[in-house]
PDB file of C-alpha atoms in Angstrom:
ATOM      1  CA  MET A  19     107.855-151.809-155.209  1.00 79.00           C
ATOM      2  CA  SER A  20     105.786-151.593-158.355  1.00 91.00           C
ATOM      3  CA  LYS A  21     102.640-149.533-158.809  1.00 92.00           C
ATOM      4  CA  VAL A  22     100.598-152.705-159.213  1.00 94.00           C
ATOM      5  CA  LYS A  23     101.816-154.055-155.889  1.00 94.00           C
ATOM      6  CA  LEU A  24     101.179-150.712-154.177  1.00 91.00           C
ATOM      7  CA  LYS A  25      97.694-150.460-155.666  1.00 93.00           C
ATOM      8  CA  LYS A  26      96.868-153.997-154.517  1.00 93.00           C
ATOM      9  CA  HIS A  27      98.041-153.163-150.995  1.00 93.00           C
ATOM     10  CA  LEU A  28      96.102-149.875-150.880  1.00 92.00           C
ATOM     11  CA  LEU A  29      92.917-151.587-152.052  1.00 93.00           C
ATOM     12  CA  ALA A  30      93.197-153.933-149.082  1.00 94.00           C
ATOM     13  CA  LEU A  31      93.301-151.019-146.621  1.00 93.00           C
ATOM     14  CA  SER A  32      90.308-149.236-145.145  1.00 94.00           C
ATOM     15  CA  LYS A  33      89.598-145.587-145.853  1.00 94.00           C
ATOM     16  CA  GLU A  34      90.938-144.525-142.443  1.00 96.00           C
ATOM     17  CA  GLU A  35      94.158-146.504-142.943  1.00 95.00           C
ATOM     18  CA  ILE A  36      94.722-144.876-146.339  1.00 94.00           C
ATOM     19  CA  ILE A  37      94.180-141.445-144.783  1.00 94.00           C
ATOM     20  CA  ASN A  38      96.768-142.295-142.115  1.00 95.00           C
ATOM     21  CA  VAL A  39      99.269-143.440-144.762  1.00 94.00           C
ATOM     22  CA  VAL A  40      98.818-140.193-146.701  1.00 94.00           C
ATOM     23  CA  LEU A  41      99.162-138.087-143.548  1.00 95.00           C
ATOM     24  CA  ASP A  42     102.301-140.000-142.532  1.00 95.00           C
ATOM     25  CA  LEU A  43     103.742-139.380-145.991  1.00 94.00           C
ATOM     26  CA  TYR A  44     102.848-135.698-145.702  1.00 94.00           C
ATOM     27  CA  ASP A  45     104.746-135.466-142.410  1.00 95.00           C
ATOM     28  CA  ALA A  46     107.711-137.578-143.518  1.00 96.00           C
ATOM     29  CA  ARG A  47     108.760-135.965-146.806  1.00 92.00           C
ATOM     30  CA  THR A  48     108.997-132.289-147.723  1.00 89.00           C
ATOM     31  CA  GLU A  49     108.537-133.212-151.397  1.00 86.00           C
ATOM     32  CA  ALA A  50     105.240-134.934-150.581  1.00 90.00           C
ATOM     33  CA  LYS A  51     104.127-131.936-148.540  1.00 90.00           C
ATOM     34  CA  ALA A  52     104.892-129.597-151.451  1.00 86.00           C
ATOM     35  CA  TYR A  53     103.064-131.915-153.864  1.00 87.00           C
ATOM     36  CA  PHE A  54      99.944-132.128-151.728  1.00 90.00           C
ATOM     37  CA  GLU A  55      99.874-128.386-151.114  1.00 88.00           C
ATOM     38  CA  PHE A  56     100.179-127.764-154.860  1.00 87.00           C
ATOM     39  CA  TYR A  57      97.564-130.463-155.550  1.00 88.00           C
ATOM     40  CA  LEU A  58      95.042-128.904-153.165  1.00 89.00           C
ATOM     41  CA  THR A  59      95.639-125.295-154.235  1.00 87.00           C
ATOM     42  CA  PRO A  60      97.252-125.348-157.685  1.00 87.00           C
ATOM     43  CA  ASP A  61      98.650-121.817-157.855  1.00 88.00           C
ATOM     44  CA  CYS A  62     101.173-122.310-160.633  1.00 90.00           C
ATOM     45  CA  THR A  63     102.352-118.705-160.755  1.00 90.00           C
ATOM     46  CA  ALA A  64     103.138-118.492-157.036  1.00 90.00           C
ATOM     47  CA  GLU A  65     105.055-121.781-157.096  1.00 91.00           C
ATOM     48  CA  LEU A  66     106.862-120.661-160.255  1.00 93.00           C
ATOM     49  CA  GLU A  67     108.020-117.429-158.600  1.00 95.00           C
ATOM     50  CA  LYS A  68     109.212-119.301-155.508  1.00 93.00           C
ATOM     51  CA  LEU A  69     111.229-121.731-157.625  1.00 94.00           C
ATOM     52  CA  ARG A  70     112.585-118.934-159.805  1.00 96.00           C
ATOM     53  CA  MET A  71     114.039-117.288-156.722  1.00 96.00           C
ATOM     54  CA  ARG A  72     115.701-120.561-155.696  1.00 94.00           C
ATOM     55  CA  ILE A  73     117.353-120.749-159.124  1.00 95.00           C
ATOM     56  CA  VAL A  74     118.439-117.099-159.023  1.00 94.00           C
ATOM     57  CA  HIS A  75     119.972-117.651-155.562  1.00 93.00           C
ATOM     58  CA  GLU A  76     121.825-120.687-156.880  1.00 92.00           C
ATOM     59  CA  PHE A  77     123.658-118.458-159.368  1.00 91.00           C
ATOM     60  CA  PHE A  78     123.645-115.224-157.405  1.00 90.00           C
ATOM     61  CA  PRO A  79     123.560-115.863-153.644  1.00 89.00           C
ATOM     62  CA  VAL A  80     122.739-113.050-151.255  1.00 85.00           C
ATOM     63  CA  ARG A  81     126.428-112.647-150.463  1.00 82.00           C
ATOM     64  CA  GLY A  82     128.689-112.362-153.458  1.00 74.00           C
ATOM     65  CA  LEU A  83     128.820-114.418-156.614  1.00 74.00           C
ATOM     66  CA  SER A  84     128.632-118.179-156.731  1.00 74.00           C
ATOM     67  CA  GLU A  85     131.949-119.623-157.874  1.00 81.00           C
ATOM     68  CA  ASN A  86     130.409-122.798-159.189  1.00 86.00           C
ATOM     69  CA  PRO A  87     126.592-122.885-159.369  1.00 89.00           C
ATOM     70  CA  SER A  88     125.054-126.343-159.406  1.00 90.00           C
ATOM     71  CA  PHE A  89     123.174-127.008-162.607  1.00 91.00           C
ATOM     72  CA  ALA A  90     122.155-130.368-161.117  1.00 94.00           C
ATOM     73  CA  LYS A  91     120.229-128.552-158.355  1.00 94.00           C
ATOM     74  CA  CYS A  92     118.549-126.344-160.946  1.00 95.00           C
ATOM     75  CA  LYS A  93     117.640-129.372-163.054  1.00 95.00           C
ATOM     76  CA  LYS A  94     116.165-131.081-159.982  1.00 94.00           C
ATOM     77  CA  ILE A  95     114.074-127.997-159.234  1.00 94.00           C
ATOM     78  CA  VAL A  96     112.678-128.082-162.777  1.00 95.00           C
ATOM     79  CA  THR A  97     111.984-131.843-162.803  1.00 94.00           C
ATOM     80  CA  ASP A  98     110.320-131.727-159.387  1.00 91.00           C
ATOM     81  CA  PHE A  99     108.098-128.885-160.608  1.00 92.00           C
ATOM     82  CA  ALA A 100     107.168-130.863-163.721  1.00 92.00           C
ATOM     83  CA  LYS A 101     106.315-133.906-161.576  1.00 90.00           C
ATOM     84  CA  MET A 102     103.750-131.805-159.699  1.00 89.00           C
ATOM     85  CA  GLN A 103     101.708-131.721-162.934  1.00 88.00           C
ATOM     86  CA  ALA A 104     102.305-128.012-163.434  1.00 88.00           C
ATOM     87  CA  TYR A 105     101.252-126.381-166.677  1.00 91.00           C
ATOM     88  CA  PRO A 106     103.764-127.061-169.460  1.00 93.00           C
ATOM     89  CA  ASP A 107     104.225-123.351-170.165  1.00 94.00           C
ATOM     90  CA  CYS A 108     105.170-122.777-166.511  1.00 94.00           C
ATOM     91  CA  VAL A 109     107.700-125.617-166.673  1.00 95.00           C
ATOM     92  CA  ALA A 110     109.145-124.151-169.873  1.00 96.00           C
ATOM     93  CA  ASP A 111     109.330-120.743-168.213  1.00 96.00           C
ATOM     94  CA  LEU A 112     111.304-122.253-165.335  1.00 96.00           C
ATOM     95  CA  MET A 113     113.654-123.952-167.819  1.00 96.00           C
ATOM     96  CA  LEU A 114     114.233-120.599-169.483  1.00 96.00           C
ATOM     97  CA  THR A 115     115.014-119.083-166.087  1.00 96.00           C
ATOM     98  CA  VAL A 116     117.846-121.597-165.650  1.00 96.00           C
ATOM     99  CA  THR A 117     119.214-120.719-169.073  1.00 95.00           C
ATOM    100  CA  GLU A 118     118.890-116.976-168.508  1.00 95.00           C
ATOM    101  CA  GLN A 119     120.573-117.065-165.113  1.00 94.00           C
ATOM    102  CA  GLY A 120     123.319-119.334-166.431  1.00 92.00           C
ATOM    103  CA  ASN A 121     124.066-116.918-169.264  1.00 94.00           C
ATOM    104  CA  LYS A 122     123.927-113.943-166.925  1.00 92.00           C
ATOM    105  CA  TRP A 123     126.338-115.691-164.521  1.00 90.00           C
ATOM    106  CA  ALA A 124     128.721-116.599-167.357  1.00 89.00           C
ATOM    107  CA  LEU A 125     128.881-112.986-168.495  1.00 89.00           C
ATOM    108  CA  THR A 126     129.835-111.654-165.051  1.00 80.00           C
TER     109      THR A 126
END
């Protein structure tokens, strides 16, 4: 579905119906829930720290050393963070975290 088609459909809905669609989306997808929570309270530093820890655990899990960390998961974490309209310096900081942890993992 294109944005134009979606916009046309949403314009045909009442305010209450749009609210219900948004609430259904909030309940259905964890990504949407994270987006709306970040949209309502944009605390970039707190979200950055949470995502940093996910990246660190990808390379260095609680138990032992990861034999083959997934760079695809790390890339998805970064792109999802960028899609939330985070500050560009925070996105760059998260990208550097992936690089730092990758280098640290390679040296162990």
